[in-house]
PDB file of C-alpha atoms in Angstrom:
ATOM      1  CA  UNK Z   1      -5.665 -19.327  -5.863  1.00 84.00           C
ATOM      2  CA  UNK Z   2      -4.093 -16.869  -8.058  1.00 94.00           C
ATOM      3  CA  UNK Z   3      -3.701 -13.191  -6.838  1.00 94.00           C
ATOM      4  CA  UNK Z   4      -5.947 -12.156 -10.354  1.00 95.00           C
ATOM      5  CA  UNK Z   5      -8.927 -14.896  -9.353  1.00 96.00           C
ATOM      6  CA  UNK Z   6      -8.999 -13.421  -5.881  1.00 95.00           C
ATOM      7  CA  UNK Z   7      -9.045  -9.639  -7.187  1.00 93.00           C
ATOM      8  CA  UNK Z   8     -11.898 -10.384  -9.064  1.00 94.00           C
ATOM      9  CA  UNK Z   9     -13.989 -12.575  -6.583  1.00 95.00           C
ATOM     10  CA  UNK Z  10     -13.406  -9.401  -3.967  1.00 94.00           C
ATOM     11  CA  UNK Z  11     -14.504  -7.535  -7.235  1.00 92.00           C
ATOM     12  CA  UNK Z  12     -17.929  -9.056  -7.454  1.00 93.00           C
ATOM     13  CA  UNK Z  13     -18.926  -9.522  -4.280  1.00 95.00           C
ATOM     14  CA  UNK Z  14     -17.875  -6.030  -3.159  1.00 95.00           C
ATOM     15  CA  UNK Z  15     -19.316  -4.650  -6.234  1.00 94.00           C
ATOM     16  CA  UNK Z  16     -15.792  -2.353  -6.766  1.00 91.00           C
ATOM     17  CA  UNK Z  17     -13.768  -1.482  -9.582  1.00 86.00           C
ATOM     18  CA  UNK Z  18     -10.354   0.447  -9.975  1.00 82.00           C
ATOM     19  CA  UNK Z  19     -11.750   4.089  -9.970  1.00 80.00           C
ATOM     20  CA  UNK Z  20      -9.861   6.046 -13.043  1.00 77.00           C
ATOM     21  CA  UNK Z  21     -10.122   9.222 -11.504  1.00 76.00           C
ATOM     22  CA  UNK Z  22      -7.774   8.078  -8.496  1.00 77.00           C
ATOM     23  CA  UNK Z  23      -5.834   6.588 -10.529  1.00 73.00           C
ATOM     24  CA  UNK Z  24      -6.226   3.260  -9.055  1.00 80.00           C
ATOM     25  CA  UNK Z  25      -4.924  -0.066  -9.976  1.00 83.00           C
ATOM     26  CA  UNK Z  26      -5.066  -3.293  -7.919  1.00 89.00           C
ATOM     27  CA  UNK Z  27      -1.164  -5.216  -7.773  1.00 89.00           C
ATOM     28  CA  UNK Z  28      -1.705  -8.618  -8.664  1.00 91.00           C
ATOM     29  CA  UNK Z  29       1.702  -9.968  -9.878  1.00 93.00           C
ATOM     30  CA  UNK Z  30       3.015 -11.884  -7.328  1.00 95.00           C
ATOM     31  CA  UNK Z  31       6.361 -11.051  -8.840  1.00 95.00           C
ATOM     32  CA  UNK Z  32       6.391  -7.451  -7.982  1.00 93.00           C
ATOM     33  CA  UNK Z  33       4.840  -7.906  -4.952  1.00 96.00           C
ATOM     34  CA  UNK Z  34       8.070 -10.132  -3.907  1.00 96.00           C
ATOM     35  CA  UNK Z  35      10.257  -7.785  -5.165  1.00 94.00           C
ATOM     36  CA  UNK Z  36       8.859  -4.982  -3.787  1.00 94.00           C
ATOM     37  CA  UNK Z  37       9.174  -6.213  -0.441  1.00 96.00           C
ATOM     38  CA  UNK Z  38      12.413  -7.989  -0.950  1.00 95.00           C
ATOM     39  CA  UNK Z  39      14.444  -4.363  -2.503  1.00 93.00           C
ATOM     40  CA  UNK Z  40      12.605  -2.677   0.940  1.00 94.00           C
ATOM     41  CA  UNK Z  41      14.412  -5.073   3.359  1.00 95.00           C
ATOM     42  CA  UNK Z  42      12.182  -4.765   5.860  1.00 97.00           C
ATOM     43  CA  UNK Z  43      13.274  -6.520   9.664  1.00 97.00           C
ATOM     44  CA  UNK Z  44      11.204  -7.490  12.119  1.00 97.00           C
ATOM     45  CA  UNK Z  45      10.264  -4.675  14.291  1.00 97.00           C
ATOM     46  CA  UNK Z  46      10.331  -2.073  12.255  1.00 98.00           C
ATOM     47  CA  UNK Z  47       7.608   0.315  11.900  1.00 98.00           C
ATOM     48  CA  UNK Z  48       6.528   0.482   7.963  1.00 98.00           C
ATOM     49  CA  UNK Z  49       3.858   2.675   6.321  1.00 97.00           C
ATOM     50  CA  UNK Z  50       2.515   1.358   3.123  1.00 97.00           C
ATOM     51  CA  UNK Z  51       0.955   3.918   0.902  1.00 95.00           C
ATOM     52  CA  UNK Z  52      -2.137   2.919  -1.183  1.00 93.00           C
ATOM     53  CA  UNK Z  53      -3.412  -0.579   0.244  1.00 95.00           C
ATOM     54  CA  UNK Z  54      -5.540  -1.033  -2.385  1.00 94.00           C
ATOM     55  CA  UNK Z  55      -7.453  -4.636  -1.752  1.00 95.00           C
ATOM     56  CA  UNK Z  56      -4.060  -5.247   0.476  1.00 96.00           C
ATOM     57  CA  UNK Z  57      -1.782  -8.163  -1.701  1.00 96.00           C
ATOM     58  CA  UNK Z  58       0.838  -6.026  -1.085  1.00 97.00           C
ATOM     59  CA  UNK Z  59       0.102  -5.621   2.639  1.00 98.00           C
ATOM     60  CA  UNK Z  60      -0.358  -9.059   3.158  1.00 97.00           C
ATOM     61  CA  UNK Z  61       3.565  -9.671   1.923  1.00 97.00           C
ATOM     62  CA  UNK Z  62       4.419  -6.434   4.046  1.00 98.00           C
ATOM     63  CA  UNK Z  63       3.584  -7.632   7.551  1.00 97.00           C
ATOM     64  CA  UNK Z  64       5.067 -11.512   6.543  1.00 97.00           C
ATOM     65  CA  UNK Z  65       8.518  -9.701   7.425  1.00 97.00           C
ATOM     66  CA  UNK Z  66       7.481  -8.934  10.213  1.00 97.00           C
ATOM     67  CA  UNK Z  67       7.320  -5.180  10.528  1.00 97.00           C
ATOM     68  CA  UNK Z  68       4.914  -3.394  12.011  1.00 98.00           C
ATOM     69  CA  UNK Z  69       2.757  -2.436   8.947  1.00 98.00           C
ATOM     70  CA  UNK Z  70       0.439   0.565   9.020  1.00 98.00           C
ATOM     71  CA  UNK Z  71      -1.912   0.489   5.138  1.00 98.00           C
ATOM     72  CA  UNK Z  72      -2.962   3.759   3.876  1.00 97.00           C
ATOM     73  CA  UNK Z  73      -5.705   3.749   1.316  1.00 95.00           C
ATOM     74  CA  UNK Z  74      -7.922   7.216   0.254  1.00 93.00           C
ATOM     75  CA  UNK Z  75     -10.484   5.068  -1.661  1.00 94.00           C
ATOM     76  CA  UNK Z  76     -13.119   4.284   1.240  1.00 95.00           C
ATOM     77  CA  UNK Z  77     -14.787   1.892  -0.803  1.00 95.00           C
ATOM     78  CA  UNK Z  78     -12.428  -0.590  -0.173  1.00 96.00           C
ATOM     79  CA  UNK Z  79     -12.178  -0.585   3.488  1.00 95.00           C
ATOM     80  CA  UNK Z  80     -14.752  -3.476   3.866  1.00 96.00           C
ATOM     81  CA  UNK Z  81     -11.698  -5.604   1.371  1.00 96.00           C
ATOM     82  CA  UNK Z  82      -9.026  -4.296   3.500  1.00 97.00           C
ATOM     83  CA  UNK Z  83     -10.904  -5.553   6.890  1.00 96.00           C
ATOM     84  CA  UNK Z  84     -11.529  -9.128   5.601  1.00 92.00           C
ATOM     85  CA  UNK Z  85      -7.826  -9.579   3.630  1.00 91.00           C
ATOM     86  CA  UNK Z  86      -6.103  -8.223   6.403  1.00 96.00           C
ATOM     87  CA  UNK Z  87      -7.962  -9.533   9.311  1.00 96.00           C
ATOM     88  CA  UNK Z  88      -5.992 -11.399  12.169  1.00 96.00           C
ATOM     89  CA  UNK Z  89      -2.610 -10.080  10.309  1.00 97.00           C
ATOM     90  CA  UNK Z  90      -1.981  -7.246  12.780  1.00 97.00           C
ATOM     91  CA  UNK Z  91      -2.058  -4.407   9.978  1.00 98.00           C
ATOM     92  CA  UNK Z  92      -3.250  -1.053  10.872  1.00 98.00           C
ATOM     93  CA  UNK Z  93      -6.045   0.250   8.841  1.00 98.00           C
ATOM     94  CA  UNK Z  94      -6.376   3.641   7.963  1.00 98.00           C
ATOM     95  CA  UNK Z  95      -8.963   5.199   5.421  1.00 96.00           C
ATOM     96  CA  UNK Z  96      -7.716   8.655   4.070  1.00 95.00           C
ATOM     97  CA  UNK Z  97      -5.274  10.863   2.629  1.00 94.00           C
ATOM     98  CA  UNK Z  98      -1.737  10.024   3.283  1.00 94.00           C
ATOM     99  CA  UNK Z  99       0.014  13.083   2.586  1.00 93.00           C
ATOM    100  CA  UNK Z 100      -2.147  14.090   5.447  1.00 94.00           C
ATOM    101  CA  UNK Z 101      -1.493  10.824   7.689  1.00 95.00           C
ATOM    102  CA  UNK Z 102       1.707  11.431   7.384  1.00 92.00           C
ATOM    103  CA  UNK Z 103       2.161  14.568   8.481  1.00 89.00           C
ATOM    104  CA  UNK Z 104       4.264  14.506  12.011  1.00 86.00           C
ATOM    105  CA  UNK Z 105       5.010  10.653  12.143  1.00 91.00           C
ATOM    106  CA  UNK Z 106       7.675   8.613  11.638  1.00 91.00           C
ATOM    107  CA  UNK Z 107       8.559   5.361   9.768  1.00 95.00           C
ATOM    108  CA  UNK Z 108      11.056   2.890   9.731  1.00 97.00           C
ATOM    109  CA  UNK Z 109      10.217   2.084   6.153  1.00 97.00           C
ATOM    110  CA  UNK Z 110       7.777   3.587   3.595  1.00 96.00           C
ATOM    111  CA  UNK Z 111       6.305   1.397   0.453  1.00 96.00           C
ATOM    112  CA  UNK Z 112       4.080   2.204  -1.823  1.00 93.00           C
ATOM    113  CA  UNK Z 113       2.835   0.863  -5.767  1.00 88.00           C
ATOM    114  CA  UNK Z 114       2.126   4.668  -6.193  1.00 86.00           C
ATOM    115  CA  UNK Z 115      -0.362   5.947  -8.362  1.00 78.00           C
ATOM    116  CA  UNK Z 116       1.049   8.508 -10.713  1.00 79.00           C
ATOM    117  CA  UNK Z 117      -1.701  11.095  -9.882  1.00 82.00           C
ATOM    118  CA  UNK Z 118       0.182  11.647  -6.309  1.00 85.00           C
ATOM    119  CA  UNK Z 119       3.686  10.793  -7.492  1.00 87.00           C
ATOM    120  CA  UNK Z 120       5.107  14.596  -7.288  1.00 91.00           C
ATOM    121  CA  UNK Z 121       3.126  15.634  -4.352  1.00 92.00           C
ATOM    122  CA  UNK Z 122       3.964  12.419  -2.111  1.00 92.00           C
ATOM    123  CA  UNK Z 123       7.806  12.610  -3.359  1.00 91.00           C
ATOM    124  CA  UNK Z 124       7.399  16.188  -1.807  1.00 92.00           C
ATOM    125  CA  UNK Z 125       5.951  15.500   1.188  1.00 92.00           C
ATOM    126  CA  UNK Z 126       8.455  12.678   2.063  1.00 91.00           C
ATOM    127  CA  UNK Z 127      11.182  15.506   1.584  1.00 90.00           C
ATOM    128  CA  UNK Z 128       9.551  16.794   5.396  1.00 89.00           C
ATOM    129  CA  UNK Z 129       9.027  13.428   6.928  1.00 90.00           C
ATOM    130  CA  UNK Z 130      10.684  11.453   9.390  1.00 90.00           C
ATOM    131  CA  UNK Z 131      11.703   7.693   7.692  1.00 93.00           C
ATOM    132  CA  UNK Z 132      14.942   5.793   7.236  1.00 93.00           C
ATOM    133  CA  UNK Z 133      14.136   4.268   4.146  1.00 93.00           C
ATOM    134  CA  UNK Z 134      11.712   4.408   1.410  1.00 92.00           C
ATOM    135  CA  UNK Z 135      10.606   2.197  -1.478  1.00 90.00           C
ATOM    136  CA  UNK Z 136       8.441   3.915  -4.089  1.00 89.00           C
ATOM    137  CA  UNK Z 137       7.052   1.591  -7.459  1.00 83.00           C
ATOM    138  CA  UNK Z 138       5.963   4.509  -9.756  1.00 79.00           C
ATOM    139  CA  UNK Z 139       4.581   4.467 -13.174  1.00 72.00           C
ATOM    140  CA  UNK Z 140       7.493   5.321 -15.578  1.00 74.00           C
ATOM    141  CA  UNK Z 141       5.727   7.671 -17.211  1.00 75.00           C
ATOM    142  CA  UNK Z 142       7.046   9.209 -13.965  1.00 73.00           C
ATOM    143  CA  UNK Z 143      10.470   8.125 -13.568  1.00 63.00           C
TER     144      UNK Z 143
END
């Protein structure tokens, strides 16, 4: 089934949409997905935060390298989409901000298909965290 026909099956039955004012959208091209994780070169073991989960497609190819994923996502809404995507895959959950999650921990590896509402601010808050590596996709009205 294709990423798109899942996104909008979780769609209707959770009754959800991207919300505009978070500046959400869901990553359904399995060809950025792959090369996201592929340019992060993630190895097993290593401890990687993913920054706006979203319905978790990107997750999903996160933890398939093995690393220990942790999936960020403000939008509370979709929590009930993250627990049944991700269930059984070992991915941490966690519903809030994550320039506040972040705050005092450490990463192997960072990822995140970044909204451009938190582009600037999360970009400044990684300048104070503790990671090895990051891989940011931002909107290039951005770049």
């Amino acid at each position: 089934m294709s990423l798109e026909k899942r996104m909008n099956d979780l769609i209707m039955k959770y009754k959800v949409r991207p919300d505009a004012l978070l500046d959400q959208s869901f990553m359904i091209d399995e060809r950025m997905i792959k090369r996201i994780v592929s340019k992060a070169c993630i190895k097993p073991g290593e401890t990687v935060l993913e920054i706006g989960a979203g319905i978790g497609f990107l997750s999903i190819e996160l933890v398939r390298t093995g690393g220990k994923v942790t999936s960020v996502e403000l939008d509370e809404r979709l929590r009930p989409i993250l627990k049944e995507e991700l269930k059984g895959t070992g991915i941490k959950i966690v519903c809030g901000n994550a320039l506040e999650y972040i705050k005092g921990k450490g990463f192997d590896k960072i990822v995140s298909n970044t909204p451009y509402s938190i582009c600037e601010p999360l970009v400044q808050r990684l300048t104070k965290t503790k990671f090895k590596e990051a891989f940011l996709s931002v909107p290039k009205r951005f770049a």
